Amino acid sequence: MLETLHTGTQWKPASSEDRELVLQELESILANGHFRGSKRYPALLKHVVQAALDGRIGDLKERTLGIEVFGRAPDYDTSADPVVRFSASEVRKRLAQYYHALGDRPGLQIELPIGSYVPQFFLRGPEMSAMRQPLPYAVEPERSPVHWLRWLIFGAVIMAILTAAISAVYLRRESPVPDPGNANALWAPLLATSSQIVVVVGTSHPGRRALVQPPKSFMDYMTGPYHHVSVASAIALAHIAAILKMHGNAYVIKEDPEASLTDLHQRPVILIGATNNAWTMRLVSSLRYRFVYDGRIASIQDTHNPGYTAWQVDFMKPYNAVYTDYAIVARYHDPITESPVMVIAGLGSFGTQAASEFATAPHYLDQILKSAPAGWQNQNVEFVIKSDVIAGKAAPPALVASTVW
């Protein structure tokens, strides 16, 4: 991921001259090739900068931006239509590319911090020192050695689990394995391509990505709320990597905040995770079975039977009171990416892990034959998976619904 380095001082424009300086920098950014070829991303950046200059910080909310910038209806579903989140992610990426190309040039720098739609301004270089002024931003307290040690131990444990999961999968592949049969049939559209496959992994829950201030060090970045991948997602990634490696397919792994439509366009895509992966929420929203999340209840909705609400998880329940998780496994040709897409995503972590097992293990895929019609291998398919949760572990997946088109 390309990260912009903040080598200057955070600054707040306080005069008409300061405002003009910001607008000139904004004009230079929008005239650059990273933004010039798009309408959506310049519109969002221009709107949030002008709102900040006008003191309208309170208007920089997802729904308000969807209405004012992208013309959405006042009651539009932000979960089903994450246009603001996706556009903001793309703006951040393009700003990072723009300033990376400029190097250490002194001047003003405009940033859109992760987890916020309120732009920040930085002054870089000694030539700008006369304009610097302190800001009442929260300062992160000094972290004690015990704090850092705890994070380092946590990271080591996660890496050990991930390494063990991947090693177990590959060791299993080294010994004779049964004919994958239905696994190959499910994965065939992606495995048959010569293009590099893009694997997009969900990270921390979107509602927990807000930052008090941008990371100041590499350790801040590594332990920040936007850089966490769950163990369940890591296990799912290990299962998928084994399938791709076995068939010799090249692939690249991206965290969902850093993946853009340009990255996914006309390339095979694998999506891991649902409520923690904005790309999954967006692309699956056009399918019969789709994810819905209102901030507390996550569910899989059957658009042919919207009154059916059994497939859901209450995220506010105690951890040990969640006994069932649900997931979607889908393989279809997506009109947005114009490419084959594989979805392996649970409402929660248990569902994601169970979905990855269902999609990669031949004996689970045998369940498809009991419900899918003849010729399903050459059509778009979508399955709803159930996984009981026993003693904090995902039970074997079970197929509860499917559709072919």
Coordinates of C-alpha atoms in Angstrom, one line a residue, residues 138-365:
A138 CA -5.6 15.4 20.5
V139 CA -2.0 14.2 21.1
E140 CA -1.6 10.5 21.6
P141 CA 0.0 9.7 25.0
E142 CA 3.4 8.3 25.2
R143 CA 3.2 4.5 25.0
S144 CA 5.0 2.5 27.6
P145 CA 7.3 -0.4 26.8
V146 CA 4.7 -2.8 28.2
H147 CA 2.2 -1.5 25.7
W148 CA 4.6 -2.1 22.8
L149 CA 5.5 -5.5 24.1
R150 CA 1.9 -6.5 24.3
W151 CA 1.4 -5.5 20.6
L152 CA 4.5 -7.3 19.5
I153 CA 3.4 -10.5 21.3
F154 CA 0.0 -10.2 19.7
G155 CA 1.5 -9.8 16.3
A156 CA 3.8 -12.8 16.9
V157 CA 0.8 -14.9 17.9
I158 CA -1.2 -13.9 14.8
M159 CA 1.8 -14.6 12.5
A160 CA 2.3 -18.0 14.2
I161 CA -1.3 -18.9 13.7
L162 CA -1.3 -17.8 10.0
T163 CA 2.0 -19.6 9.4
A164 CA 0.6 -22.8 11.0
A165 CA -2.6 -22.6 8.9
I166 CA -0.8 -22.1 5.6
S167 CA 1.8 -24.8 6.5
A168 CA -1.0 -27.3 7.3
V169 CA -2.7 -26.6 4.0
Y170 CA 0.5 -27.0 2.0
L171 CA 1.7 -30.1 3.9
R172 CA -1.7 -31.7 3.1
R173 CA -1.2 -30.8 -0.6
E174 CA 2.2 -32.6 -0.6
S175 CA 0.6 -36.0 0.1
P176 CA -1.7 -37.7 -2.4
V177 CA -5.1 -36.0 -2.5
P178 CA -8.4 -37.2 -4.0
D179 CA -9.6 -35.8 -7.3
P180 CA -11.0 -32.3 -6.5
G181 CA -13.9 -32.9 -8.8
N182 CA -16.6 -30.4 -7.8
A183 CA -13.9 -28.0 -6.4
N184 CA -12.5 -27.7 -9.9
A185 CA -16.0 -27.2 -11.4
L186 CA -16.7 -24.4 -8.9
W187 CA -13.4 -22.6 -9.4
A188 CA -13.0 -23.3 -13.2
P189 CA -13.8 -19.8 -14.5
L190 CA -11.1 -18.3 -12.3
L191 CA -8.6 -21.1 -12.7
A192 CA -8.9 -21.1 -16.5
T193 CA -7.7 -17.5 -16.8
S194 CA -4.1 -16.5 -17.4
S195 CA -4.7 -13.1 -15.7
Q196 CA -3.4 -12.5 -12.2
I197 CA -6.2 -13.0 -9.7
V198 CA -6.9 -10.3 -7.2
V199 CA -7.7 -11.5 -3.7
V200 CA -9.4 -8.8 -1.6
V201 CA -9.3 -9.5 2.2
G202 CA -11.6 -7.7 4.7
T203 CA -9.7 -5.9 7.5
S204 CA -11.0 -4.3 10.7
H205 CA -14.7 -3.6 11.0
P206 CA -15.3 -0.3 9.1
G207 CA -16.9 1.4 12.1
R208 CA -13.7 1.0 14.1
R209 CA -11.3 2.5 11.6
A210 CA -11.7 6.1 12.8
L211 CA -8.3 7.7 13.9
V212 CA -7.6 10.5 16.3
Q213 CA -4.7 11.5 14.0
P214 CA -2.7 9.9 11.2
P215 CA -0.1 7.3 12.2
K216 CA 3.2 9.0 13.1
S217 CA 5.4 5.9 12.9
F218 CA 5.6 2.5 11.3
M219 CA 4.5 0.9 14.6
D220 CA 1.5 3.2 14.7
Y221 CA 0.6 2.0 11.2
M222 CA 1.1 -1.7 12.1
T223 CA -1.1 -1.5 15.2
G224 CA -3.7 0.9 13.9
P225 CA -7.3 -0.1 13.6
Y226 CA -7.2 -0.1 9.8
H227 CA -4.5 -2.8 9.6
H228 CA -6.0 -5.9 11.3
V229 CA -6.9 -9.1 9.5
S230 CA -8.8 -11.7 11.6
V231 CA -7.5 -15.2 12.1
A232 CA -10.6 -16.6 10.3
S233 CA -9.8 -14.4 7.3
A234 CA -6.2 -15.7 7.4
I235 CA -7.4 -19.3 7.5
A236 CA -9.7 -18.6 4.6
L237 CA -6.8 -17.0 2.7
A238 CA -4.7 -20.1 3.3
H239 CA -7.4 -22.4 1.9
I240 CA -7.7 -20.2 -1.2
A241 CA -3.9 -19.9 -1.7
A242 CA -3.6 -23.6 -1.7
I243 CA -6.2 -24.0 -4.5
L244 CA -4.5 -21.3 -6.6
K245 CA -1.0 -22.7 -5.9
M246 CA -2.1 -26.2 -6.8
H247 CA -3.3 -25.0 -10.2
G248 CA -0.4 -22.6 -10.8
N249 CA -2.4 -19.4 -10.8
A250 CA -0.7 -16.1 -10.1
Y251 CA -2.5 -13.9 -7.6
V252 CA -2.0 -10.7 -5.6
I253 CA -3.5 -10.0 -2.1
K254 CA -5.0 -6.6 -1.2
E255 CA -6.7 -5.2 1.9
D256 CA -10.1 -3.9 1.1
P257 CA -9.4 -0.2 1.8
E258 CA -6.5 -0.2 -0.7
A259 CA -8.3 -2.0 -3.6
S260 CA -9.8 0.2 -6.3
L261 CA -12.1 -0.5 -9.2
T262 CA -9.1 -0.1 -11.5
D263 CA -7.4 -3.0 -9.6
L264 CA -10.4 -5.2 -10.1
H265 CA -11.5 -4.3 -13.6
Q266 CA -11.4 -7.2 -16.0
R267 CA -9.4 -9.3 -13.6
P268 CA -10.6 -12.4 -11.7
V269 CA -11.5 -11.4 -8.2
I270 CA -11.9 -13.3 -4.9
L271 CA -13.6 -11.5 -2.0
I272 CA -13.0 -12.7 1.6
G273 CA -15.3 -11.4 4.3
A274 CA -18.5 -9.4 4.2
T275 CA -19.3 -6.7 6.8
N276 CA -15.5 -6.0 7.1
N277 CA -15.1 -5.9 3.3
A278 CA -16.7 -3.0 1.5
W279 CA -16.1 -4.6 -1.9
T280 CA -18.1 -7.6 -0.9
M281 CA -21.0 -5.5 0.3
R282 CA -21.1 -3.6 -2.9
L283 CA -20.8 -6.4 -5.5
V284 CA -23.0 -8.9 -3.7
S285 CA -25.8 -6.3 -3.4
S286 CA -27.0 -7.1 -6.9
L287 CA -27.4 -10.8 -6.3
R288 CA -30.4 -12.7 -5.0
Y289 CA -28.8 -13.4 -1.7
R290 CA -27.1 -10.3 -0.4
F291 CA -25.7 -9.0 2.9
V292 CA -27.5 -6.3 5.0
Y293 CA -26.0 -4.6 8.0
D294 CA -27.6 -1.9 10.1
G295 CA -24.8 -1.4 12.6
R296 CA -26.0 -4.1 14.9
I297 CA -27.8 -6.9 13.0
A298 CA -26.0 -8.5 10.1
S299 CA -28.1 -10.7 7.9
I300 CA -28.3 -12.5 4.5
Q301 CA -31.5 -11.3 2.7
D302 CA -33.3 -13.4 0.1
T303 CA -34.6 -10.8 -2.3
H304 CA -37.2 -13.3 -3.5
N305 CA -38.5 -13.7 0.1
P306 CA -37.6 -10.5 1.9
G307 CA -39.7 -11.4 4.9
Y308 CA -37.5 -14.3 5.8
T309 CA -35.1 -13.2 8.5
A310 CA -33.6 -16.4 9.9
W311 CA -30.1 -15.9 8.5
Q312 CA -28.8 -13.2 10.8
V313 CA -26.3 -12.5 13.6
D314 CA -26.6 -9.9 16.3
F315 CA -23.2 -8.3 16.7
M316 CA -24.1 -6.9 20.1
K317 CA -24.6 -10.3 21.6
P318 CA -22.0 -11.6 24.0
Y319 CA -19.3 -13.6 22.2
N320 CA -20.2 -16.9 23.8
A321 CA -23.9 -16.4 23.0
V322 CA -23.5 -16.6 19.2
Y323 CA -24.3 -20.2 18.3
T324 CA -24.8 -19.9 14.5
D325 CA -23.2 -18.0 11.7
Y326 CA -24.1 -17.8 8.0
A327 CA -22.1 -17.1 4.8
I328 CA -22.4 -16.7 1.1
V329 CA -20.3 -18.6 -1.4
A330 CA -20.9 -17.2 -4.9
R331 CA -19.3 -17.5 -8.3
Y332 CA -20.5 -15.3 -11.1
H333 CA -19.6 -12.9 -13.8
D334 CA -19.9 -9.4 -12.3
P335 CA -21.0 -6.5 -14.6
I336 CA -19.1 -3.9 -12.6
T337 CA -15.7 -5.6 -12.7
E338 CA -16.5 -7.3 -16.0
S339 CA -14.8 -10.4 -14.7
P340 CA -15.5 -13.6 -12.8
V341 CA -15.9 -13.1 -9.1
M342 CA -15.7 -15.6 -6.2
V343 CA -17.3 -14.6 -2.9
I344 CA -16.3 -16.3 0.3
A345 CA -17.9 -14.3 3.1
G346 CA -19.6 -14.9 6.4
L347 CA -21.7 -12.5 8.4
G348 CA -19.0 -13.1 11.1
S349 CA -15.6 -14.7 11.3
F350 CA -17.0 -18.2 11.8
G351 CA -19.1 -18.0 8.6
T352 CA -16.1 -16.8 6.6
Q353 CA -14.0 -19.7 7.8
A354 CA -16.8 -22.2 7.1
A355 CA -17.4 -20.7 3.6
S356 CA -13.7 -21.1 2.8
E357 CA -13.9 -24.8 3.8
F358 CA -17.0 -25.3 1.8
A359 CA -15.5 -23.7 -1.3
T360 CA -12.3 -25.7 -1.3
A361 CA -12.9 -29.1 0.2
P362 CA -14.4 -31.7 -2.3
H363 CA -16.4 -33.6 0.3
Y364 CA -18.3 -30.4 1.2
L365 CA -18.8 -29.5 -2.4

